[in-house]
Amino acid sequence: MDVIIMGYGRMGREVEKILLERGHRIVSRVDPGGFGNELEPSEESLEAADAVIEFALPGGIEKSAALFSQYDLKVVVGTTGWADKKEAVLKPFKSGKGAYLYGSNFSIGANLFFKLTIAASKMINKVDDYDVMLTEYHHNKKVDTPSGTALSAAHLVLDNLDRKTEILSGNPQGAIKDEQLHVASVRGGSIPGIHTLTLDSPADSLEISHTARNRSGFALGAVMAAEWLMKKESGIYTVDDFISDLLDP
Ligand SMILES: NC(=O)c1ccc[n+]([C@@H]2O[C@H](COP(=O)([O-])OP(=O)(O)OC[C@H]3O[C@@H](n4cnc5c(N)ncnc54)[C@H](O)[C@@H]3O)[C@@H](O)[C@H]2O)c1
């Protein structure tokens, strides 16, 4: 693949390493902060590229999505924190030009965590003894709280466990309601990301935990998703579409 790296920060650099390891070519590294070789994608790069991998900040996401659709590109987006603009960002890809695949966590291990979260939530649906909660730890530079991954896992619990109907984030100032699912966030140090689902009964406790060691797992998943997207039709996809193809028995 000939790829534009959109956002040349910590994740963009990891993506670059994995792309080169897997024999792909880099058309340009775009970053308005001046860290790449282009401040915005040039016409030449847009015409030369097959795909874009974007780990940037959400400020420019709407504009870049429209541009990439215009050039019929396959776009993988890991940037988080743009739920409020989702409709406008996705709109150009409903026109039959370009493909857009997005997700809050591209790590294959974290997606195994999601699948185990679904399975555990379904299993304890009939076993009232078990309460359930989520915790997440991240480095002190993380801007969004709770993490996109924790919110995705929380919604999976709500969708699959009838007795939980509401997400409660932050620090509760007293007892919480039975139907609330507490999602607790801790910030500090350099932690790339720890997410834990705890199932707790009067008799015992189980933990399903995913610990990212570094950012390479996210970058590998994003590159694999772009390889997968190259074989797909135009349109809108989520990381789940790719992961289900990869992991479902
Ligand atoms: N989906 C996942 O698996 C996953 C994993 C890790 C991080 N993330 C998300 O990816 C994003 C980037 O994370 P990071 O750790 O690389 O951050 P970072 O701050 O190290 O890098 C972000 C880079 O994007 C650049 N940028 C800002 N606006 C841009 C624009 N309009 N176009 C191109 N570049 C732009 C910034 O100058 C910066 O260099 C964040 O939203 C983060 O939450 C997602």
Short mmCIF file of C-alpha atoms in Angstrom, two decimals, residues 8-204:
data_model
loop_
_atom_site.label_atom_id
_atom_site.label_comp_id
_atom_site.label_asym_id
_atom_site.label_seq_id
_atom_site.Cartn_x
_atom_site.Cartn_y
_atom_site.Cartn_z
CA TYR A 8 2.89 12.35 13.03
CA GLY A 9 2.87 12.20 16.83
CA ARG A 10 3.48 9.21 19.07
CA MET A 11 1.06 6.95 17.20
CA GLY A 12 1.97 8.23 13.72
CA ARG A 13 5.61 7.24 14.33
CA GLU A 14 4.61 3.75 15.50
CA VAL A 15 2.44 3.34 12.42
CA GLU A 16 5.39 4.33 10.24
CA LYS A 17 7.59 1.59 11.77
CA ILE A 18 4.96 -1.11 11.25
CA LEU A 19 4.17 0.02 7.69
CA LEU A 20 7.84 -0.24 6.72
CA GLU A 21 8.25 -3.61 8.49
CA ARG A 22 5.31 -4.97 6.48
CA GLY A 23 6.70 -3.73 3.15
CA HIS A 24 4.39 -0.75 2.56
CA ARG A 25 5.44 2.67 1.23
CA ILE A 26 4.90 6.03 2.91
CA VAL A 27 3.69 8.79 0.61
CA SER A 28 3.78 11.56 3.22
CA ARG A 29 3.67 12.33 6.93
CA VAL A 30 1.14 15.10 7.53
CA ASP A 31 1.15 17.15 10.72
CA PRO A 32 0.16 20.82 11.16
CA GLY A 33 2.55 20.97 14.12
CA GLY A 34 5.44 20.72 11.63
CA PHE A 35 6.56 17.25 12.80
CA GLY A 36 6.00 15.57 9.42
CA ASN A 37 7.03 16.58 5.90
CA GLU A 38 3.69 18.22 5.00
CA LEU A 39 1.53 20.59 7.05
CA GLU A 40 -1.54 19.40 5.16
CA PRO A 41 -1.94 16.70 2.50
CA SER A 42 -0.72 17.97 -0.91
CA GLU A 43 -2.60 17.19 -4.10
CA GLU A 44 0.39 15.14 -5.24
CA SER A 45 0.27 12.93 -2.10
CA LEU A 46 -3.50 12.51 -2.29
CA GLU A 47 -3.22 11.34 -5.88
CA ALA A 48 -0.31 8.97 -5.16
CA ALA A 49 -1.86 7.30 -2.07
CA ASP A 50 -4.10 4.23 -1.77
CA ALA A 51 -4.72 4.62 1.94
CA VAL A 52 -4.51 6.97 4.92
CA ILE A 53 -3.85 6.06 8.54
CA GLU A 54 -4.91 8.87 10.86
CA PHE A 55 -3.97 9.20 14.54
CA ALA A 56 -4.28 12.95 15.01
CA LEU A 57 -6.35 15.33 17.12
CA PRO A 58 -10.08 15.68 16.44
CA GLY A 59 -9.99 19.40 15.48
CA GLY A 60 -9.49 18.86 11.73
CA ILE A 61 -11.18 15.48 11.33
CA GLU A 62 -14.24 16.71 9.43
CA LYS A 63 -12.20 18.56 6.83
CA SER A 64 -9.74 15.71 6.29
CA ALA A 65 -12.53 13.10 5.96
CA ALA A 66 -14.19 15.14 3.18
CA LEU A 67 -10.85 15.54 1.39
CA PHE A 68 -9.98 11.84 1.56
CA SER A 69 -13.41 10.84 0.22
CA GLN A 70 -12.92 13.22 -2.71
CA TYR A 71 -9.75 11.30 -3.64
CA ASP A 72 -11.47 7.89 -3.20
CA LEU A 73 -9.01 6.79 -0.48
CA LYS A 74 -9.19 3.95 2.05
CA VAL A 75 -8.99 5.67 5.44
CA VAL A 76 -8.30 4.10 8.85
CA VAL A 77 -8.93 6.49 11.76
CA GLY A 78 -7.76 5.89 15.32
CA THR A 79 -8.22 9.50 16.51
CA THR A 80 -10.61 9.61 19.48
CA GLY A 81 -12.86 12.32 20.96
CA TRP A 82 -15.01 13.21 17.89
CA ALA A 83 -18.34 11.55 18.78
CA ASP A 84 -20.05 14.96 18.63
CA LYS A 85 -19.10 15.36 14.93
CA LYS A 86 -19.69 11.78 13.85
CA GLU A 87 -22.53 12.45 11.42
CA ALA A 88 -20.67 15.20 9.56
CA VAL A 89 -17.40 13.21 9.44
CA LEU A 90 -19.03 10.08 8.01
CA LYS A 91 -21.37 11.83 5.54
CA PRO A 92 -18.95 12.04 2.56
CA PHE A 93 -18.39 8.26 2.70
CA LYS A 94 -22.09 7.61 2.08
CA SER A 95 -21.63 8.93 -1.46
CA GLY A 96 -19.84 5.82 -2.75
CA LYS A 97 -16.37 7.42 -2.84
CA GLY A 98 -13.73 6.21 -0.43
CA ALA A 99 -13.92 3.89 2.58
CA TYR A 100 -13.69 4.99 6.21
CA LEU A 101 -12.89 2.57 9.03
CA TYR A 102 -12.76 3.97 12.57
CA GLY A 103 -12.44 2.73 16.13
CA SER A 104 -11.38 3.72 19.60
CA ASN A 105 -8.97 0.80 19.98
CA PHE A 106 -7.11 -0.98 17.21
CA SER A 107 -5.13 -3.33 19.43
CA ILE A 108 -5.96 -6.96 18.69
CA GLY A 109 -5.56 -7.78 22.42
CA ALA A 110 -7.95 -5.02 23.46
CA ASN A 111 -10.48 -6.32 20.99
CA LEU A 112 -10.13 -9.78 22.54
CA PHE A 113 -10.89 -7.95 25.80
CA PHE A 114 -14.08 -6.54 24.22
CA LYS A 115 -15.13 -9.99 23.05
CA LEU A 116 -14.50 -11.45 26.52
CA THR A 117 -16.47 -8.53 28.05
CA ILE A 118 -19.46 -9.42 25.87
CA ALA A 119 -19.19 -13.12 26.74
CA ALA A 120 -18.85 -12.46 30.51
CA SER A 121 -21.77 -9.99 30.52
CA LYS A 122 -24.00 -12.50 28.74
CA MET A 123 -22.97 -15.32 31.11
CA ILE A 124 -23.74 -13.41 34.33
CA ASN A 125 -27.07 -12.16 33.02
CA LYS A 126 -28.78 -15.05 34.79
CA VAL A 127 -26.49 -15.06 37.86
CA ASP A 128 -27.62 -12.13 40.01
CA ASP A 129 -24.81 -12.60 42.57
CA TYR A 130 -22.25 -10.92 40.34
CA ASP A 131 -21.92 -7.17 40.17
CA VAL A 132 -19.67 -5.69 37.50
CA MET A 133 -17.41 -2.61 37.23
CA LEU A 134 -14.72 -1.20 34.96
CA THR A 135 -11.43 0.53 35.75
CA GLU A 136 -8.93 2.16 33.42
CA TYR A 137 -5.41 3.55 33.99
CA HIS A 138 -3.62 5.90 31.56
CA HIS A 139 -0.62 8.26 31.39
CA ASN A 140 -0.97 11.81 32.71
CA LYS A 141 -1.13 13.41 29.20
CA LYS A 142 -4.35 11.68 28.17
CA VAL A 143 -6.98 14.27 27.27
CA ASP A 144 -10.22 12.24 27.29
CA THR A 145 -11.76 10.68 30.43
CA PRO A 146 -13.01 7.96 30.59
CA SER A 147 -10.91 6.51 27.77
CA GLY A 148 -12.66 5.68 24.49
CA THR A 149 -11.83 2.02 25.15
CA ALA A 150 -13.44 2.07 28.62
CA LEU A 151 -16.56 3.68 27.17
CA SER A 152 -16.72 1.08 24.39
CA ALA A 153 -16.41 -1.73 26.97
CA ALA A 154 -19.04 -0.06 29.19
CA HIS A 155 -21.52 0.08 26.31
CA LEU A 156 -20.88 -3.61 25.61
CA VAL A 157 -21.77 -4.40 29.24
CA LEU A 158 -24.96 -2.30 28.99
CA ASP A 159 -25.92 -4.03 25.73
CA ASN A 160 -25.43 -7.54 27.12
CA LEU A 161 -26.25 -7.40 30.85
CA ASP A 162 -29.89 -6.48 31.49
CA ARG A 163 -29.40 -5.27 35.07
CA LYS A 164 -26.96 -2.48 34.10
CA THR A 165 -28.65 0.44 32.34
CA GLU A 166 -26.50 3.49 33.04
CA ILE A 167 -22.78 4.42 32.98
CA LEU A 168 -21.46 6.26 36.03
CA SER A 169 -18.04 7.83 35.48
CA GLY A 170 -15.97 10.00 37.85
CA ASN A 171 -15.86 9.54 41.61
CA PRO A 172 -19.27 8.77 43.12
CA GLN A 173 -20.02 10.87 46.21
CA GLY A 174 -21.93 8.08 47.96
CA ALA A 175 -23.56 4.72 47.31
CA ILE A 176 -24.28 3.96 43.68
CA LYS A 177 -27.49 2.47 42.28
CA ASP A 178 -27.61 -1.23 41.34
CA GLU A 179 -28.32 -0.37 37.72
CA GLN A 180 -25.30 1.94 37.45
CA LEU A 181 -22.07 0.62 35.94
CA HIS A 182 -19.16 2.45 37.53
CA VAL A 183 -16.29 3.29 35.17
CA ALA A 184 -13.34 4.58 37.20
CA SER A 185 -10.39 6.42 35.61
CA VAL A 186 -6.92 6.90 37.08
CA ARG A 187 -4.31 9.18 35.46
CA GLY A 188 -0.56 9.24 36.09
CA GLY A 189 2.90 8.29 34.88
CA SER A 190 3.46 6.83 31.41
CA ILE A 191 0.93 3.96 31.42
CA PRO A 192 -0.10 3.21 27.78
CA GLY A 193 -3.43 1.75 28.98
CA ILE A 194 -4.84 -0.79 31.44
CA HIS A 195 -8.53 -1.76 31.26
CA THR A 196 -10.08 -4.19 33.72
CA LEU A 197 -13.57 -5.63 33.95
CA THR A 198 -14.24 -6.96 37.45
CA LEU A 199 -17.02 -9.41 38.22
CA ASP A 200 -17.62 -9.50 41.95
CA SER A 201 -19.88 -11.75 44.03
CA PRO A 202 -20.09 -12.30 47.82
CA ALA A 203 -18.06 -15.49 47.28
CA ASP A 204 -15.36 -14.49 44.81
#
